[in-house]
mmCIF file of C-alpha atoms in Angstrom:
data_model
loop_
_atom_site.group_PDB
_atom_site.id
_atom_site.type_symbol
_atom_site.label_atom_id
_atom_site.label_comp_id
_atom_site.label_asym_id
_atom_site.label_seq_id
_atom_site.Cartn_x
_atom_site.Cartn_y
_atom_site.Cartn_z
ATOM 1 C CA UNK A 264 0.000 0.000 0.000
ATOM 2 C CA UNK A 265 3.067 2.184 0.041
ATOM 3 C CA UNK A 266 2.374 3.449 -3.488
ATOM 4 C CA UNK A 267 -0.793 5.191 -2.306
ATOM 5 C CA UNK A 268 1.199 7.247 0.174
ATOM 6 C CA UNK A 269 3.701 8.348 -2.480
ATOM 7 C CA UNK A 270 2.859 10.946 -5.121
ATOM 8 C CA UNK A 271 1.176 9.143 -8.003
ATOM 9 C CA UNK A 272 2.909 8.796 -11.391
ATOM 10 C CA UNK A 273 1.796 11.040 -14.242
ATOM 11 C CA UNK A 274 0.167 8.257 -16.222
ATOM 12 C CA UNK A 275 -2.172 7.132 -13.434
ATOM 13 C CA UNK A 276 -3.036 10.762 -12.710
ATOM 14 C CA UNK A 277 -3.563 11.614 -16.385
ATOM 15 C CA UNK A 278 -5.822 8.645 -17.078
ATOM 16 C CA UNK A 279 -7.936 9.117 -13.951
ATOM 17 C CA UNK A 280 -8.295 12.902 -14.403
ATOM 18 C CA UNK A 281 -9.331 12.335 -18.039
ATOM 19 C CA UNK A 282 -12.038 9.897 -16.893
ATOM 20 C CA UNK A 283 -13.736 12.735 -15.006
ATOM 21 C CA UNK A 284 -15.227 13.840 -18.350
ATOM 22 C CA UNK A 285 -17.203 10.615 -19.095
ATOM 23 C CA UNK A 286 -17.999 10.105 -15.388
ATOM 24 C CA UNK A 287 -19.728 13.511 -15.136
ATOM 25 C CA UNK A 288 -21.493 13.114 -18.482
ATOM 26 C CA UNK A 289 -22.770 9.618 -17.752
ATOM 27 C CA UNK A 290 -23.581 9.849 -14.038
ATOM 28 C CA UNK A 291 -24.841 13.444 -13.947
ATOM 29 C CA UNK A 292 -25.339 14.566 -17.550
ATOM 30 C CA UNK A 293 -23.020 17.544 -17.036
ATOM 31 C CA UNK A 294 -19.989 18.810 -18.907
ATOM 32 C CA UNK A 295 -16.753 18.876 -16.851
ATOM 33 C CA UNK A 296 -15.759 22.425 -15.980
ATOM 34 C CA UNK A 297 -14.828 24.029 -12.695
ATOM 35 C CA UNK A 298 -14.662 27.799 -13.131
ATOM 36 C CA UNK A 299 -18.442 28.165 -13.636
ATOM 37 C CA UNK A 300 -18.621 27.557 -9.877
ATOM 38 C CA UNK A 301 -17.233 31.091 -9.391
ATOM 39 C CA UNK A 302 -20.127 32.595 -11.366
ATOM 40 C CA UNK A 303 -22.571 30.334 -9.540
ATOM 41 C CA UNK A 304 -21.199 31.502 -6.176
ATOM 42 C CA UNK A 305 -21.476 35.128 -7.313
ATOM 43 C CA UNK A 306 -25.052 34.611 -8.534
ATOM 44 C CA UNK A 307 -25.995 32.955 -5.241
ATOM 45 C CA UNK A 308 -24.472 35.853 -3.252
ATOM 46 C CA UNK A 309 -26.200 38.495 -5.380
ATOM 47 C CA UNK A 310 -29.291 36.962 -7.020
ATOM 48 C CA UNK A 311 -30.898 40.369 -7.557
ATOM 49 C CA UNK A 312 -27.776 42.048 -8.877
ATOM 50 C CA UNK A 313 -28.115 44.715 -11.559
ATOM 51 C CA UNK A 314 -25.387 42.840 -13.409
ATOM 52 C CA UNK A 315 -26.998 40.492 -15.911
ATOM 53 C CA UNK A 316 -24.033 38.131 -15.688
ATOM 54 C CA UNK A 317 -25.226 37.295 -12.181
ATOM 55 C CA UNK A 318 -29.000 37.902 -12.294
ATOM 56 C CA UNK A 319 -29.545 35.992 -15.564
ATOM 57 C CA UNK A 320 -27.371 33.075 -14.532
ATOM 58 C CA UNK A 321 -29.377 29.854 -14.142
ATOM 59 C CA UNK A 322 -28.658 29.070 -10.512
ATOM 60 C CA UNK A 323 -30.658 25.848 -10.544
ATOM 61 C CA UNK A 324 -28.955 24.240 -13.535
ATOM 62 C CA UNK A 325 -25.508 25.172 -12.200
ATOM 63 C CA UNK A 326 -25.893 24.464 -8.488
ATOM 64 C CA UNK A 327 -24.004 21.215 -9.053
ATOM 65 C CA UNK A 328 -20.802 23.231 -9.650
ATOM 66 C CA UNK A 329 -20.768 24.287 -5.977
ATOM 67 C CA UNK A 330 -21.358 20.699 -4.825
ATOM 68 C CA UNK A 331 -18.504 19.697 -7.139
ATOM 69 C CA UNK A 332 -16.183 22.307 -5.567
ATOM 70 C CA UNK A 333 -17.087 21.048 -2.075
ATOM 71 C CA UNK A 334 -16.337 17.505 -3.239
ATOM 72 C CA UNK A 335 -12.920 18.563 -4.554
ATOM 73 C CA UNK A 336 -12.109 20.212 -1.224
ATOM 74 C CA UNK A 337 -13.250 17.100 0.685
ATOM 75 C CA UNK A 338 -11.202 14.807 -1.560
ATOM 76 C CA UNK A 339 -8.127 16.959 -1.072
ATOM 77 C CA UNK A 340 -8.669 16.816 2.693
ATOM 78 C CA UNK A 341 -8.861 13.003 2.576
ATOM 79 C CA UNK A 342 -5.762 12.784 0.371
ATOM 80 C CA UNK A 343 -3.643 14.999 2.628
ATOM 81 C CA UNK A 344 -4.835 13.559 5.958
ATOM 82 C CA UNK A 345 -5.122 9.868 5.168
ATOM 83 C CA UNK A 346 -3.308 9.129 1.911
ATOM 84 C CA UNK A 347 -0.021 10.978 2.478
ATOM 85 C CA UNK A 348 2.802 10.388 4.913
ATOM 86 C CA UNK A 349 4.628 13.662 4.872
ATOM 87 C CA UNK A 350 2.857 16.999 4.951
ATOM 88 C CA UNK A 351 1.971 17.960 1.380
ATOM 89 C CA UNK A 352 3.466 21.275 0.298
ATOM 90 C CA UNK A 353 1.011 23.239 -1.822
ATOM 91 C CA UNK A 354 2.575 26.691 -1.636
ATOM 92 C CA UNK A 355 6.237 27.461 -0.944
ATOM 93 C CA UNK A 356 7.117 29.142 2.359
ATOM 94 C CA UNK A 357 7.830 32.405 0.522
ATOM 95 C CA UNK A 358 4.087 32.778 -0.118
ATOM 96 C CA UNK A 359 3.160 32.534 3.547
ATOM 97 C CA UNK A 360 3.774 36.223 4.209
ATOM 98 C CA UNK A 361 1.644 39.372 3.792
ATOM 99 C CA UNK A 362 3.474 40.004 0.522
ATOM 100 C CA UNK A 363 2.656 36.441 -0.545
ATOM 101 C CA UNK A 364 -0.987 36.985 0.327
ATOM 102 C CA UNK A 365 -1.119 40.049 -1.916
ATOM 103 C CA UNK A 366 0.488 38.090 -4.759
ATOM 104 C CA UNK A 367 -2.088 35.324 -4.360
ATOM 105 C CA UNK A 368 -4.930 37.856 -4.240
ATOM 106 C CA UNK A 369 -3.760 39.513 -7.463
ATOM 107 C CA UNK A 370 -3.123 36.156 -9.153
ATOM 108 C CA UNK A 371 -6.520 34.961 -7.956
ATOM 109 C CA UNK A 372 -8.154 38.064 -9.434
ATOM 110 C CA UNK A 373 -6.571 37.232 -12.802
ATOM 111 C CA UNK A 374 -7.860 33.640 -12.501
ATOM 112 C CA UNK A 375 -11.435 34.756 -11.767
ATOM 113 C CA UNK A 376 -11.524 37.513 -14.374
ATOM 114 C CA UNK A 377 -9.625 35.549 -17.018
ATOM 115 C CA UNK A 378 -11.480 32.238 -16.775
ATOM 116 C CA UNK A 379 -14.858 33.933 -16.865
ATOM 117 C CA UNK A 380 -13.873 36.179 -19.797
ATOM 118 C CA UNK A 381 -12.412 33.205 -21.673
ATOM 119 C CA UNK A 382 -15.443 31.073 -20.771
ATOM 120 C CA UNK A 383 -13.529 28.276 -19.086
ATOM 121 C CA UNK A 384 -10.296 27.086 -17.516
ATOM 122 C CA UNK A 385 -8.022 24.078 -17.728
ATOM 123 C CA UNK A 386 -10.950 21.704 -17.144
ATOM 124 C CA UNK A 387 -13.692 23.220 -19.305
ATOM 125 C CA UNK A 388 -11.499 24.423 -22.162
ATOM 126 C CA UNK A 389 -8.287 22.367 -22.137
ATOM 127 C CA UNK A 390 -9.642 18.946 -21.168
ATOM 128 C CA UNK A 391 -13.355 18.915 -22.053
ATOM 129 C CA UNK A 392 -13.177 21.399 -24.939
ATOM 130 C CA UNK A 393 -10.163 19.997 -26.766
ATOM 131 C CA UNK A 394 -11.303 16.398 -26.263
ATOM 132 C CA UNK A 395 -14.574 17.354 -27.957
ATOM 133 C CA UNK A 396 -12.595 18.887 -30.842
ATOM 134 C CA UNK A 397 -13.840 22.402 -30.011
ATOM 135 C CA UNK A 398 -11.243 24.638 -31.707
ATOM 136 C CA UNK A 399 -11.870 27.795 -29.595
ATOM 137 C CA UNK A 400 -10.841 25.688 -26.594
ATOM 138 C CA UNK A 401 -7.518 24.934 -28.280
ATOM 139 C CA UNK A 402 -7.036 28.671 -28.882
ATOM 140 C CA UNK A 403 -7.882 29.346 -25.224
ATOM 141 C CA UNK A 404 -5.381 26.731 -24.045
ATOM 142 C CA UNK A 405 -2.632 28.177 -26.223
ATOM 143 C CA UNK A 406 -3.263 31.603 -24.692
ATOM 144 C CA UNK A 407 -3.330 30.155 -21.142
ATOM 145 C CA UNK A 408 0.268 29.185 -21.846
ATOM 146 C CA UNK A 409 1.102 32.475 -23.571
ATOM 147 C CA UNK A 410 -0.003 34.315 -20.412
ATOM 148 C CA UNK A 411 1.657 31.893 -18.017
ATOM 149 C CA UNK A 412 4.948 31.750 -19.890
ATOM 150 C CA UNK A 413 5.054 35.543 -20.307
ATOM 151 C CA UNK A 414 4.644 36.059 -16.564
ATOM 152 C CA UNK A 415 7.054 33.308 -15.561
ATOM 153 C CA UNK A 416 9.819 34.246 -17.980
ATOM 154 C CA UNK A 417 9.175 37.999 -18.286
ATOM 155 C CA UNK A 418 8.246 39.034 -14.746
ATOM 156 C CA UNK A 419 9.508 36.035 -12.822
ATOM 157 C CA UNK A 420 12.420 37.900 -11.237
ATOM 158 C CA UNK A 421 9.961 40.458 -9.841
ATOM 159 C CA UNK A 422 7.308 38.038 -8.643
ATOM 160 C CA UNK A 423 9.014 34.906 -7.394
ATOM 161 C CA UNK B 16 -23.600 34.638 -28.580
ATOM 162 C CA UNK B 17 -20.793 35.040 -26.192
ATOM 163 C CA UNK B 18 -22.167 33.736 -22.944
ATOM 164 C CA UNK B 19 -20.768 30.340 -22.124
ATOM 165 C CA UNK B 20 -22.428 29.448 -18.866
ATOM 166 C CA UNK B 21 -25.945 30.584 -19.618
ATOM 167 C CA UNK B 22 -28.742 28.122 -18.956
ATOM 168 C CA UNK B 23 -28.534 24.975 -21.014
ATOM 169 C CA UNK B 24 -31.083 24.557 -23.764
ATOM 170 C CA UNK B 25 -33.335 22.512 -21.573
ATOM 171 C CA UNK B 26 -32.358 23.709 -18.137
ATOM 172 C CA UNK B 27 -32.879 21.110 -15.524
ATOM 173 C CA UNK B 28 -31.626 20.710 -12.032
ATOM 174 C CA UNK B 29 -29.836 17.670 -10.743
ATOM 175 C CA UNK B 30 -31.532 14.902 -8.756
ATOM 176 C CA UNK B 31 -30.436 13.994 -5.240
ATOM 177 C CA UNK B 32 -28.684 10.943 -6.686
ATOM 178 C CA UNK B 33 -27.015 13.255 -9.196
ATOM 179 C CA UNK B 34 -25.731 15.541 -6.427
ATOM 180 C CA UNK B 35 -24.300 12.550 -4.558
ATOM 181 C CA UNK B 36 -22.532 11.504 -7.777
ATOM 182 C CA UNK B 37 -21.198 15.052 -8.230
ATOM 183 C CA UNK B 38 -19.896 15.070 -4.662
ATOM 184 C CA UNK B 39 -18.166 11.706 -5.128
ATOM 185 C CA UNK B 40 -16.671 12.629 -8.513
ATOM 186 C CA UNK B 41 -15.477 15.899 -6.941
ATOM 187 C CA UNK B 42 -13.832 13.984 -4.093
ATOM 188 C CA UNK B 43 -12.229 11.611 -6.613
ATOM 189 C CA UNK B 44 -10.817 14.610 -8.460
ATOM 190 C CA UNK B 45 -9.709 16.323 -5.247
ATOM 191 C CA UNK B 46 -7.740 13.222 -4.260
ATOM 192 C CA UNK B 47 -6.188 13.184 -7.746
ATOM 193 C CA UNK B 48 -5.255 16.881 -7.603
ATOM 194 C CA UNK B 49 -3.319 16.239 -4.387
ATOM 195 C CA UNK B 50 -1.768 12.866 -5.238
ATOM 196 C CA UNK B 51 -0.714 13.960 -8.758
ATOM 197 C CA UNK B 52 0.685 17.201 -7.245
ATOM 198 C CA UNK B 53 -1.266 19.196 -9.840
ATOM 199 C CA UNK B 54 -2.293 21.377 -6.878
ATOM 200 C CA UNK B 55 1.326 22.112 -5.930
ATOM 201 C CA UNK B 56 2.712 25.520 -6.873
ATOM 202 C CA UNK B 57 6.155 24.053 -7.600
ATOM 203 C CA UNK B 58 4.777 21.668 -10.252
ATOM 204 C CA UNK B 59 3.065 24.530 -12.096
ATOM 205 C CA UNK B 60 6.160 26.714 -11.819
ATOM 206 C CA UNK B 61 8.352 23.907 -13.172
ATOM 207 C CA UNK B 62 5.865 23.398 -16.010
ATOM 208 C CA UNK B 63 6.112 27.034 -17.093
ATOM 209 C CA UNK B 64 9.906 26.897 -16.755
ATOM 210 C CA UNK B 65 10.015 23.707 -18.903
ATOM 211 C CA UNK B 66 11.962 22.078 -16.078
ATOM 212 C CA UNK B 67 9.888 18.898 -16.156
ATOM 213 C CA UNK B 68 7.291 17.203 -18.335
ATOM 214 C CA UNK B 69 5.047 16.048 -15.438
ATOM 215 C CA UNK B 70 2.211 18.536 -15.965
ATOM 216 C CA UNK B 71 2.371 18.422 -19.771
ATOM 217 C CA UNK B 72 2.123 14.621 -19.671
ATOM 218 C CA UNK B 73 -0.827 14.657 -17.252
ATOM 219 C CA UNK B 74 -2.793 17.273 -19.203
ATOM 220 C CA UNK B 75 -2.076 15.606 -22.570
ATOM 221 C CA UNK B 76 -3.004 12.148 -21.326
ATOM 222 C CA UNK B 77 -6.174 13.466 -19.657
ATOM 223 C CA UNK B 78 -7.189 15.045 -22.991
ATOM 224 C CA UNK B 79 -6.492 11.798 -24.887
ATOM 225 C CA UNK B 80 -8.451 9.680 -22.380
ATOM 226 C CA UNK B 81 -11.361 12.162 -22.456
ATOM 227 C CA UNK B 82 -11.265 12.215 -26.277
ATOM 228 C CA UNK B 83 -11.416 8.408 -26.534
ATOM 229 C CA UNK B 84 -14.232 8.372 -23.952
ATOM 230 C CA UNK B 85 -16.239 10.888 -25.994
ATOM 231 C CA UNK B 86 -15.691 8.861 -29.190
ATOM 232 C CA UNK B 87 -16.947 5.729 -27.438
ATOM 233 C CA UNK B 88 -19.930 7.611 -25.964
ATOM 234 C CA UNK B 89 -20.872 8.952 -29.413
ATOM 235 C CA UNK B 90 -20.220 5.676 -31.265
ATOM 236 C CA UNK B 91 -22.283 3.594 -28.856
ATOM 237 C CA UNK B 92 -24.891 6.287 -28.248
ATOM 238 C CA UNK B 93 -24.312 6.046 -24.491
ATOM 239 C CA UNK B 94 -26.893 7.984 -22.474
ATOM 240 C CA UNK B 95 -26.652 9.464 -19.013
ATOM 241 C CA UNK B 96 -28.080 7.438 -16.115
ATOM 242 C CA UNK B 97 -31.328 9.404 -16.258
ATOM 243 C CA UNK B 98 -31.724 8.438 -19.900
ATOM 244 C CA UNK B 99 -30.805 11.759 -21.517
ATOM 245 C CA UNK B 100 -28.579 11.864 -24.593
ATOM 246 C CA UNK B 101 -25.037 13.063 -23.876
ATOM 247 C CA UNK B 102 -24.237 16.212 -25.827
ATOM 248 C CA UNK B 103 -21.304 18.587 -25.577
ATOM 249 C CA UNK B 104 -22.296 22.230 -25.962
ATOM 250 C CA UNK B 105 -19.370 23.893 -27.764
ATOM 251 C CA UNK B 106 -17.828 26.928 -26.110
ATOM 252 C CA UNK B 107 -17.851 29.768 -28.658
ATOM 253 C CA UNK B 108 -14.888 31.747 -29.938
ATOM 254 C CA UNK B 109 -14.689 35.456 -29.090
ATOM 255 C CA UNK B 110 -11.991 37.984 -28.206
ATOM 256 C CA UNK B 111 -12.222 36.972 -24.560
ATOM 257 C CA UNK B 112 -10.874 33.539 -25.375
ATOM 258 C CA UNK B 113 -7.562 35.255 -26.178
ATOM 259 C CA UNK B 114 -7.492 38.132 -23.664
ATOM 260 C CA UNK B 115 -9.171 36.231 -20.837
ATOM 261 C CA UNK B 116 -7.068 33.192 -21.648
ATOM 262 C CA UNK B 117 -3.855 35.170 -21.244
ATOM 263 C CA UNK B 118 -5.027 36.774 -17.991
ATOM 264 C CA UNK B 119 -5.964 33.395 -16.555
ATOM 265 C CA UNK B 120 -2.603 31.960 -17.642
ATOM 266 C CA UNK B 121 -0.852 34.780 -15.801
ATOM 267 C CA UNK B 122 -2.878 34.079 -12.662
ATOM 268 C CA UNK B 123 -2.186 30.354 -12.974
ATOM 269 C CA UNK B 124 1.560 31.042 -13.125
ATOM 270 C CA UNK B 125 1.519 33.414 -10.133
ATOM 271 C CA UNK B 126 -0.655 31.364 -7.781
ATOM 272 C CA UNK B 127 0.349 27.909 -9.056
ATOM 273 C CA UNK B 128 -3.293 26.892 -9.182
ATOM 274 C CA UNK B 129 -6.172 26.784 -11.617
ATOM 275 C CA UNK B 130 -9.728 26.872 -10.213
ATOM 276 C CA UNK B 131 -9.987 23.155 -9.312
ATOM 277 C CA UNK B 132 -6.719 23.020 -7.393
ATOM 278 C CA UNK B 133 -7.663 26.231 -5.534
ATOM 279 C CA UNK B 134 -10.576 24.338 -3.945
ATOM 280 C CA UNK B 135 -8.242 21.396 -3.317
ATOM 281 C CA UNK B 136 -5.699 23.630 -1.537
ATOM 282 C CA UNK B 137 -8.365 25.186 0.682
ATOM 283 C CA UNK B 138 -9.840 21.765 1.496
ATOM 284 C CA UNK B 139 -6.402 20.430 2.376
ATOM 285 C CA UNK B 140 -5.973 23.220 4.908
ATOM 286 C CA UNK B 141 -3.620 25.444 2.925
ATOM 287 C CA UNK B 142 -5.250 28.580 4.263
ATOM 288 C CA UNK B 143 -3.161 30.984 2.179
ATOM 289 C CA UNK B 144 -5.135 29.672 -0.808
ATOM 290 C CA UNK B 145 -8.116 31.580 0.592
ATOM 291 C CA UNK B 146 -6.384 34.669 -0.828
ATOM 292 C CA UNK B 147 -6.377 32.998 -4.244
ATOM 293 C CA UNK B 148 -10.041 32.028 -3.882
ATOM 294 C CA UNK B 149 -11.003 35.494 -2.609
ATOM 295 C CA UNK B 150 -9.115 37.060 -5.495
ATOM 296 C CA UNK B 151 -10.871 34.743 -7.944
ATOM 297 C CA UNK B 152 -14.276 35.801 -6.589
ATOM 298 C CA UNK B 153 -13.291 39.468 -6.912
ATOM 299 C CA UNK B 154 -12.086 38.805 -10.458
ATOM 300 C CA UNK B 155 -15.377 37.105 -11.311
ATOM 301 C CA UNK B 156 -17.322 40.098 -9.917
ATOM 302 C CA UNK B 157 -14.986 42.400 -11.870
ATOM 303 C CA UNK B 158 -15.800 40.550 -15.061
ATOM 304 C CA UNK B 159 -19.526 40.611 -14.242
ATOM 305 C CA UNK B 160 -19.343 44.401 -13.883
ATOM 306 C CA UNK B 161 -17.211 45.064 -16.964
ATOM 307 C CA UNK B 162 -18.762 42.446 -19.261
ATOM 308 C CA UNK B 163 -21.067 44.852 -21.157
ATOM 309 C CA UNK B 164 -18.074 47.020 -22.038
ATOM 310 C CA UNK B 165 -15.586 44.309 -22.993
ATOM 311 C CA UNK B 166 -15.163 43.066 -26.567
ATOM 312 C CA UNK B 167 -16.765 39.661 -27.092
#
């Protein structure tokens, strides 16, 4: 059982993450995508907002995205508490400072704004979109990497 | 049309059994995000630095497995458990795919997390990730406010 405690190899992870797409389609009839949960949370917080993006959002059809997010958090809790020996490091120590918090807040803002403007993230565009041969999703994925590489290579010395 | 998460053509909620499935599939994915280290900042940083192939291999293989699954579903006419046909609703192309895509990529590189792993980090007790999640909510509200004025 030692292999469970270790980090899992890329091929097990890749296969099992890919299977999320048919699992959600077959068991729930929904298309795999995570960032819609942000819009759903916003629409639930402000159902009578003047902003159509929130008030016209179908909260009933998308409520599952919040349940999905809770499930992800619960799974991560199980994996760190019961399926790992050593403490799992998610963020480096350098982020656990006020300055780190500001960096995460700004980066988080870009995630929320960017995924909603692009209409999806790594799950909805890169995995579900490309696997369904949806070309805009391929374009989106290319630009995810354009943005990420530009920041890492161009501003990396300032940020990290 | 530019809206991607508007109501589906025949909007319907999810049954109690469906919500239990969603919760279990979410937990399955949360375990995977931790055990594959997809939710670890260092893995994302090393991906963008081309230091290791780990993330590229996982994402590529996940796409291939999902693609084969969709081919099988279409070929065999597999239906969902409540008997509905399985259809993918294509996400449309618009300017936001490029601009929003780049902004998200930048955020992914800074925080080392995309939306799924943010939930995983919070669930695992990495409380600093609440800044990422809070930022993501602010970003979503920012987009909601600016949407009418942005090119789509």
